[in-house]
Coordinates of C-alpha atoms in Angstrom, one line a residue:
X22 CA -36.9 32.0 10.9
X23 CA -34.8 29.8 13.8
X24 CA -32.2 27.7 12.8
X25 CA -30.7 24.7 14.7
X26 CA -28.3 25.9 17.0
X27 CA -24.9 24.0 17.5
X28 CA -23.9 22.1 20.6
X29 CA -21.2 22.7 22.0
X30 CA -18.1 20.4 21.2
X31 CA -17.1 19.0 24.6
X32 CA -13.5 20.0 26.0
X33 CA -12.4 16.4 26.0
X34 CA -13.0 16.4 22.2
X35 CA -11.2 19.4 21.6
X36 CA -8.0 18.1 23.7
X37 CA -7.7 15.4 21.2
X38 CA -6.3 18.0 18.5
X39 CA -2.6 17.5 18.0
X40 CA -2.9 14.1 19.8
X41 CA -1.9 10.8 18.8
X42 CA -5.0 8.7 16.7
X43 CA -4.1 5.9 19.5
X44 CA -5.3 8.5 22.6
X45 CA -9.0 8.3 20.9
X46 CA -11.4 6.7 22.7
X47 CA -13.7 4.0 21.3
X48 CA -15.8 3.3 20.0
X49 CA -15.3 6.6 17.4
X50 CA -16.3 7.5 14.8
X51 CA -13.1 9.1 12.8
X52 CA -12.0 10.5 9.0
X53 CA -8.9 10.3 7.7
X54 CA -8.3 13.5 5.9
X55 CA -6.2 12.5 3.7
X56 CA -7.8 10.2 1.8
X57 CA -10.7 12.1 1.9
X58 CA -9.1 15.2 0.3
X59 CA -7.8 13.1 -2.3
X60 CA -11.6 11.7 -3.0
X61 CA -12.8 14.9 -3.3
X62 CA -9.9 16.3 -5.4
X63 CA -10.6 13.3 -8.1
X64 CA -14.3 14.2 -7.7
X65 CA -13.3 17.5 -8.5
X66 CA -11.1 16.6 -11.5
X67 CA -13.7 14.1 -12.7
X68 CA -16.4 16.5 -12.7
X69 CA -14.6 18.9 -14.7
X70 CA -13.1 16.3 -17.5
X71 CA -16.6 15.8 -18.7
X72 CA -17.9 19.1 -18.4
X73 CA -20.7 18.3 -15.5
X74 CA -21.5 20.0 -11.8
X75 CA -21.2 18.4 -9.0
X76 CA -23.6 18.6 -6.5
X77 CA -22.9 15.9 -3.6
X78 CA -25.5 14.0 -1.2
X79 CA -24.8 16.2 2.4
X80 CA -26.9 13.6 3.6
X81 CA -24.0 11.2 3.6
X82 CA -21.6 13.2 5.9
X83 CA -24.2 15.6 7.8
X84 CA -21.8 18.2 8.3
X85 CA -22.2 22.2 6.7
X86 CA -18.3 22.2 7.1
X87 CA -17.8 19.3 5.1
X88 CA -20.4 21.2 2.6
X89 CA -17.9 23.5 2.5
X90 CA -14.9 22.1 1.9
X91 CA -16.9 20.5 -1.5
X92 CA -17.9 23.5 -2.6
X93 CA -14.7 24.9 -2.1
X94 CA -13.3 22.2 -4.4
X95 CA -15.6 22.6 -7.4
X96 CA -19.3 21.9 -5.9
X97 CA -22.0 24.1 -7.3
X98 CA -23.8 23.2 -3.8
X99 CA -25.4 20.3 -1.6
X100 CA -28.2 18.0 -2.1
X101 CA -30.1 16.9 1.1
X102 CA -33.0 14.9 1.5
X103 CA -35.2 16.6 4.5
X104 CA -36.2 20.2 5.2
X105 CA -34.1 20.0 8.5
X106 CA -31.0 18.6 6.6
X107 CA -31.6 22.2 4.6
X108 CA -31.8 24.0 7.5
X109 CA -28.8 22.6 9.4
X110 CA -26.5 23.1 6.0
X111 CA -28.0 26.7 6.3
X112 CA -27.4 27.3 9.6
X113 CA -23.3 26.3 8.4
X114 CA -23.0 28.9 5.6
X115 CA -24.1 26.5 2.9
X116 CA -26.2 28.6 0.6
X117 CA -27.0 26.4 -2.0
X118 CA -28.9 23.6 -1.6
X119 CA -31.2 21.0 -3.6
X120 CA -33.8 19.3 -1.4
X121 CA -34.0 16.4 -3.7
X122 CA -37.2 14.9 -2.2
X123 CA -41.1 15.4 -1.6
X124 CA -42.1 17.7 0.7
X125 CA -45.9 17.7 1.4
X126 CA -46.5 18.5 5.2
X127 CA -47.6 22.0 5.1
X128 CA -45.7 23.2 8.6
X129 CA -42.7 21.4 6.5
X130 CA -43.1 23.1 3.5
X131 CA -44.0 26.5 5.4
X132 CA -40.4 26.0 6.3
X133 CA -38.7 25.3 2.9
X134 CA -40.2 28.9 1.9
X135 CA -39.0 30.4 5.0
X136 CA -35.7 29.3 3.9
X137 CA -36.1 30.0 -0.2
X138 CA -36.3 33.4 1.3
X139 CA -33.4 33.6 3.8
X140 CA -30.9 31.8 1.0
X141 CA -31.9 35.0 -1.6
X142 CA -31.3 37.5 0.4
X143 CA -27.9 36.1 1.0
X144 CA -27.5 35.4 -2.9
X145 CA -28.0 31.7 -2.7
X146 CA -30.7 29.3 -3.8
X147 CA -33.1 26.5 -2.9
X148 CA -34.6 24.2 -5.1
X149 CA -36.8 20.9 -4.7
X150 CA -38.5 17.9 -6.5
X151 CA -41.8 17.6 -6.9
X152 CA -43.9 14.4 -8.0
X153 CA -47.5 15.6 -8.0
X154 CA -49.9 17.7 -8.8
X155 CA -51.0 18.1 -4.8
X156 CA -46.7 18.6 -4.1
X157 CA -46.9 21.8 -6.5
X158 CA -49.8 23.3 -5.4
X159 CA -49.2 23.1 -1.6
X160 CA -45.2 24.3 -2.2
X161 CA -47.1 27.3 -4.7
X162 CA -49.2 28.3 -1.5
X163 CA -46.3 28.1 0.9
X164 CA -44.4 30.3 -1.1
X165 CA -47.1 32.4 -1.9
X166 CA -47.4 32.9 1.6
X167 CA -44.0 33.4 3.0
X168 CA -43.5 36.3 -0.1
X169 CA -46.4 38.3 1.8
X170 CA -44.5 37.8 5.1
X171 CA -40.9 38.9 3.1
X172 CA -41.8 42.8 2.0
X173 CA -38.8 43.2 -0.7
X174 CA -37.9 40.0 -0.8
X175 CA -39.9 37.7 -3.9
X176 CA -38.0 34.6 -3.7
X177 CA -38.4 32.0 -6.3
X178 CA -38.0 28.6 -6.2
X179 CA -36.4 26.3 -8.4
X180 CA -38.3 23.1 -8.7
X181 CA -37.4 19.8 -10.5
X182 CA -39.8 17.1 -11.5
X183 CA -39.1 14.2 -10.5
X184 CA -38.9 11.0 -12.6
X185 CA -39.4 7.3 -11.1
X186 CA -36.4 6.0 -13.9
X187 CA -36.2 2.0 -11.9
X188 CA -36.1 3.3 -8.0
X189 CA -40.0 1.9 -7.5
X190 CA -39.8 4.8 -5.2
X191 CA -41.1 8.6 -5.5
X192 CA -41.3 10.5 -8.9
X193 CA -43.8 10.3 -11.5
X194 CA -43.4 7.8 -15.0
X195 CA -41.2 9.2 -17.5
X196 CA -43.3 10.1 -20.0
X197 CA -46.5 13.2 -20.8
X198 CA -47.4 13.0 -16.8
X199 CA -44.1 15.2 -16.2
X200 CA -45.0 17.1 -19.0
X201 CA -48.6 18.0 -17.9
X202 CA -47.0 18.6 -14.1
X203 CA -44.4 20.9 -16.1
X204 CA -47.1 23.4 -16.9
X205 CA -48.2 23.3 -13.5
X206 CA -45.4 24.3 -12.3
X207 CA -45.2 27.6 -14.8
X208 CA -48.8 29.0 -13.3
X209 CA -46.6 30.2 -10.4
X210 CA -44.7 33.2 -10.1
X211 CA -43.0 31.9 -6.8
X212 CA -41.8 28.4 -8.7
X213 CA -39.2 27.7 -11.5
X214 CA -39.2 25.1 -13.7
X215 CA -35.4 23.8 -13.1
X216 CA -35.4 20.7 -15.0
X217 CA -35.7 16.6 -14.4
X218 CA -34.8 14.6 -11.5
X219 CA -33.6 11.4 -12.4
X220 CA -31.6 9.9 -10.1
X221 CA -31.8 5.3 -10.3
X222 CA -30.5 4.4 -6.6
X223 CA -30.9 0.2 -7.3
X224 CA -28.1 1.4 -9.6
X225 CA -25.8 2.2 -7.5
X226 CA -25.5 -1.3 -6.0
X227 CA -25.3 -3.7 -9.3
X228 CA -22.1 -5.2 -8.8
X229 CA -20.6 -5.1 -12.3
X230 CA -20.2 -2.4 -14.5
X231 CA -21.9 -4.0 -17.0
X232 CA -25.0 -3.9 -15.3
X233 CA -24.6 -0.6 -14.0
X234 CA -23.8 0.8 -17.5
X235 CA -26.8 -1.5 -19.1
X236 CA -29.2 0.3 -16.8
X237 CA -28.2 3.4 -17.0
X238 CA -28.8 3.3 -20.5
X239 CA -32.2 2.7 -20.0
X240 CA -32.7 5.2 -17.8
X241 CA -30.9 7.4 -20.8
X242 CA -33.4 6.6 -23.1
X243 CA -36.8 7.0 -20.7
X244 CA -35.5 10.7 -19.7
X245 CA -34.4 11.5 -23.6
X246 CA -37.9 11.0 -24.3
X247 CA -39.2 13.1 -21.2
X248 CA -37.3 16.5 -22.0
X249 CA -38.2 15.8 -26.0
X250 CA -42.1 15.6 -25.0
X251 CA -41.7 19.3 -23.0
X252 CA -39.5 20.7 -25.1
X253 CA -42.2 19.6 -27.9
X254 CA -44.3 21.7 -25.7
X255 CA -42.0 25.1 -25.7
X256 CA -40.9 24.4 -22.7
X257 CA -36.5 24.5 -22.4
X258 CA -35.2 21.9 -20.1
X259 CA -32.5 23.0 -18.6
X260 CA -30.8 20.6 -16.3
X261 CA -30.9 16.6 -15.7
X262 CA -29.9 16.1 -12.3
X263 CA -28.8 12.5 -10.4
X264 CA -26.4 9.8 -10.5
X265 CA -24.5 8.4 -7.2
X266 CA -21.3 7.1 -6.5
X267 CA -21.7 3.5 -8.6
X268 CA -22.9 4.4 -11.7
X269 CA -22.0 8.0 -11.9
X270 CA -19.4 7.2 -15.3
X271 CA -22.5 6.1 -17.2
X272 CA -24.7 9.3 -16.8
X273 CA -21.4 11.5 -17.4
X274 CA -20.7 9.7 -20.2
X275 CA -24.1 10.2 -21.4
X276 CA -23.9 13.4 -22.8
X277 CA -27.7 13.9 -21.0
X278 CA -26.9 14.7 -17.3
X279 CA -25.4 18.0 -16.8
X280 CA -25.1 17.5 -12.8
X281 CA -23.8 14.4 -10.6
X282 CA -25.3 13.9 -7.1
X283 CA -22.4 11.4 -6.2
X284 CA -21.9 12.1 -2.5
X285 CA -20.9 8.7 -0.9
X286 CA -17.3 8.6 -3.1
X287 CA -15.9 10.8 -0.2
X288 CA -15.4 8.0 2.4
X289 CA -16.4 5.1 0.5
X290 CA -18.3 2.6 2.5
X291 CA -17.9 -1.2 2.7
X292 CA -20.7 -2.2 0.3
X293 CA -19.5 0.3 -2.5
X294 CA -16.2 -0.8 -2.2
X295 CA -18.2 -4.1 -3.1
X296 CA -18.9 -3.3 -6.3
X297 CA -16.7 -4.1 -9.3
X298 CA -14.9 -0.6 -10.3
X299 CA -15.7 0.8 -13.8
X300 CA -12.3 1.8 -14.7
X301 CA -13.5 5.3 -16.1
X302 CA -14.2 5.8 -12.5
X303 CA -11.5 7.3 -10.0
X304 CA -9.9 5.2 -7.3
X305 CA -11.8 6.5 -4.6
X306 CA -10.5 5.1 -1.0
X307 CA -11.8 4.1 2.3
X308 CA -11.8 7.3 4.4
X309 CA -14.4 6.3 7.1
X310 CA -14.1 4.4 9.9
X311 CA -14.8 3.0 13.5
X312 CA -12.1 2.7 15.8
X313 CA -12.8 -0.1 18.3
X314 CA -11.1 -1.8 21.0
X315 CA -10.7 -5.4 22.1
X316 CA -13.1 -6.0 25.6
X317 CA -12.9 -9.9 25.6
X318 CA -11.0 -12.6 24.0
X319 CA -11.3 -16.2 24.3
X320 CA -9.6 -19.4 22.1
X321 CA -11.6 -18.8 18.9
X322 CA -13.1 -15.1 18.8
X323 CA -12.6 -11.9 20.7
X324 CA -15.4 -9.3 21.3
X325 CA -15.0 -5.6 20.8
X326 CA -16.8 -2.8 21.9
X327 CA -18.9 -1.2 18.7
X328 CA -21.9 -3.2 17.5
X329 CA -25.0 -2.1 15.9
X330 CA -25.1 1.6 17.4
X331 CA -21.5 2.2 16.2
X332 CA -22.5 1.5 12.5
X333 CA -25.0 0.8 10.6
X334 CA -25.8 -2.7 9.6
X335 CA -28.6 -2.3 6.3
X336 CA -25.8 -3.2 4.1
X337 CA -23.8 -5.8 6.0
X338 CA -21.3 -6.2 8.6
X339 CA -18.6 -3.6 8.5
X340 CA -15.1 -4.8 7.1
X341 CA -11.9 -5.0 9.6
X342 CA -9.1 -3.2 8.1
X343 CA -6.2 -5.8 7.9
X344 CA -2.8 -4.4 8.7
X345 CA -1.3 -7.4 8.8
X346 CA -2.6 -9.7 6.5
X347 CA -1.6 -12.9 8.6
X348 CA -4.4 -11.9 11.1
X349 CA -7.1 -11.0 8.7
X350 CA -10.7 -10.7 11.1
X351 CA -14.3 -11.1 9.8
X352 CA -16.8 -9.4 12.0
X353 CA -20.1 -10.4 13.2
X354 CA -23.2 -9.1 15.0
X355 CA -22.8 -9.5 18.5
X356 CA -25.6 -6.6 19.4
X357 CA -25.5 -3.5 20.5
X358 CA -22.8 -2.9 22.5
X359 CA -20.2 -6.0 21.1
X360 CA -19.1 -6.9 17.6
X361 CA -17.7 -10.6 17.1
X362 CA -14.2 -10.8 15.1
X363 CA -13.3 -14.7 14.4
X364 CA -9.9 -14.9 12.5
X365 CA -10.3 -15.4 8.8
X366 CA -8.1 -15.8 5.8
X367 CA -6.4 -19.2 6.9
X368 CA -5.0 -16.9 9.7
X369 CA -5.8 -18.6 13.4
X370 CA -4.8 -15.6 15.2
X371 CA -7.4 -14.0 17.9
X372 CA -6.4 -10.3 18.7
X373 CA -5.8 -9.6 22.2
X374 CA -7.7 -7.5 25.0
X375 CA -7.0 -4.0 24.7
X376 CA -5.8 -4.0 20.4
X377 CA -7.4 -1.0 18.6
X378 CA -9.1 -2.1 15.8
X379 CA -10.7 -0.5 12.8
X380 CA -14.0 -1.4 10.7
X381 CA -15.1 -0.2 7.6
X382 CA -18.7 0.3 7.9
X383 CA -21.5 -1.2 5.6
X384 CA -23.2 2.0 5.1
X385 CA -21.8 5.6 5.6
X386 CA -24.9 7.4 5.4
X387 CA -26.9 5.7 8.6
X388 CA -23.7 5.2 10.4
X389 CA -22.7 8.8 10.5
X390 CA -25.7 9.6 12.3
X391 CA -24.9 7.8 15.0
X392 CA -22.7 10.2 16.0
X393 CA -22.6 13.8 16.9
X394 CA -19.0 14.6 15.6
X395 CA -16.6 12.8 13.7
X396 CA -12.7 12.9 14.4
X397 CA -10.6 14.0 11.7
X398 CA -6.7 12.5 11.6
X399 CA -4.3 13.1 9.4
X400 CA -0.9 10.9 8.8
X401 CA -3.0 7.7 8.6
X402 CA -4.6 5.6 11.1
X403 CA -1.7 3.9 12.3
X404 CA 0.3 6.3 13.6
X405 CA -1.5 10.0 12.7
X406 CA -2.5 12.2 14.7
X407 CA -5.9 13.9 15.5
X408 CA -6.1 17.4 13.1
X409 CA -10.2 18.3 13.6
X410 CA -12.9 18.1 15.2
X411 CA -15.6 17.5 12.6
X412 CA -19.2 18.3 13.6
X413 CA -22.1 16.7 12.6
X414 CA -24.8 19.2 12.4
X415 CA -28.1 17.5 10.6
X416 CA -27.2 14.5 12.8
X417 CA -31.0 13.1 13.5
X418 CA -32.6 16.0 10.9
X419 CA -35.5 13.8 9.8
X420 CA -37.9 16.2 9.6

């Protein structure tokens, strides 16, 4: 099987190690290490306080170095969200890996069993969700038939059904139609019954805790009554796998999830940073930004130079970090190439042409594939310097 090769990162890139944050040009996409190491180190510590694994979204930062460094920390592996995703972490030395989404396509799912089989010859593992009868059944052929093309080599594959628990997305109704798909999933060698995905993303969003940890409760309750049905059956569940950034207190504190798919915590977009923190939660910070520069600026508003392909825009306009809080900025859509900042708090001040600015974006997710690397300082973004260049290998893996 071919993996994705890397691009080379471009000498000009590379120069900027050791240089000051101000000698990046914009727009940029850049991580401050710092307070990303401390996000993952309270992940870390979190995780371990109430006994759960911690499996983080990849999908969010893209990058099998990244992968790494979680794992490093206390991860038991990645989750991603497309077969390429899996490949790219793969191709990084990231050897365990949830794919915590339907795969139907065969040529896709000829793939995932390509690379069940190259992740247990190196001692790793692949799992994946499954919502249907059709989803079992195709993945039970395409296993079937890379094992005849793998003399020596029987790979299993862990699989997880998944449970629609208030997304109105994939996943089946909790209830007897995961147990019937259950058995399905026993008839065949090449697939292990893993356990449930339940994983509530409208969660992740409710703004107080109150809702967050009403919800959640729910969700408790609907998936209690799932694993009681199959293990009525014979049948041991072993895991129940999910949670994200906002709500992932409640399902720790449930005593029913034994893994967390948190992954956004690590840089901590704009619109998380929205929602009211659950003070069993760690204080995660802001370690994702733009770095923009000042094109144009007139009496009331000046223009800089990242709009909507610098960041993603699904959850709102990014935020403009304030260093000085008497020339507070709100930003505004100004297209592709140009982002609007008006002054705001009371303040009257209009930055002038050439400032570096920072935003915050809306989303992480979307915005880091924009980009084919991110820039790593350390020492802050004022006056750091530039420690890594950070690549972002699954950047467009949508397949």
């Amino acid at each position: 099987m071919k993996l994705p090769t890397k691009t080379p990162v471009s000498e000009t890139l590379l120069a900027l190690v050791g240089r000051s944050v101000n000698d990046i040009d914009t727009p940029a996409l850049v991580v401050d290490i710092d307070a990303m190491t401390r996000n993952i180190a309270r992940m870390a510590e979190f995780a371990r306080k109430h006994n759960v694994r911690w499996r983080p979204h990849a999908k969010m930062h893209k990058s099998s170095a990244l992968a790494r460094l979680q794992m490093q920390a206390g991860a038991i592996g990645v989750c991603v969200q497309k077969t390429s995703e899996a490949e790219a972490m793969v191709a990084g030395g990231v050897n365990d890996i949830y794919i915590s989404n339907e795969v139907i396509a065969p040529s896709k799912l000829a793939r995932v069993a390509a690379l069940a089989h190259m992740v247990s010859a190196e001692g790793g593992k692949l799992a994946i969700a499954v919502d249907s009868l059709e989803g079992v059944e195709r993945l039970a052929a395409a296993m079937s038939v890379a094992r005849s093309q793998h003399a020596g080599n029987s790979a299993v594959i862990d699989v997880f059904v998944e449970l629609d628990v208030g997304q109105g997305r994939c996943g089946l109704p909790p209830g007897p139609a995961a147990v019937a798909l259950v058995h399905e999933i026993r008839k065949h060698p090449a697939l292990r019954f893993a356990g449930l995905q339940a994983y509530h993303g409208k969660a992740q969003h409710l703004r107080t805790p109150k809702e967050r940890r009403d919800t959640i409760a729910v969700v408790v309750e609907d998936v209690l009554h799932t694993r009681k049905l199959i293990e009525t059956e014979g049948v041991p569940v072993e895991l129940i796998t999910g949670a994200g950034t906002g709500s992932m207190v409640c399902e720790a504190a449930s005593g029913l999830y034994g893994e967390l798919q948190a992954g956004s915590f690590m840089f901590m977009d704009a619109d998380y940073a929205a929602n009211e923190r659950d003070p069993a939660q760690p204080q995660f910070e802001h370690a994702l930004f733009v770095k923009t520069q000042v094109m144009s600026s007139h009496l009331t508003h000046a223009v800089c130079d990242a709009g909507h392909k610098s960041h993603a825009i699904d959850s709102g306009m990014p935020r403009v970090v304030a260093f000085d809080p008497d020339a507070e900025l709100d930003y505004s859509n100004g297209g592709d190439e140009h982002g609007i900042l008006r002054p705001a708090g009371g303040s009257m001040r209009v930055p002038s042409i050439g400032r570096f600015l920072w935003l915050i974006p809306g989303h992480c997710d979307p915005t880091v594939n924009l980009y084919d690397v991110m820039i790593g300082v350390t020492g802050g973004l004022k006056n750091g310097v530039v420690d890594k260049i950070i690549r972002v290998d699954a950047r467009g893996a949508a397949t």
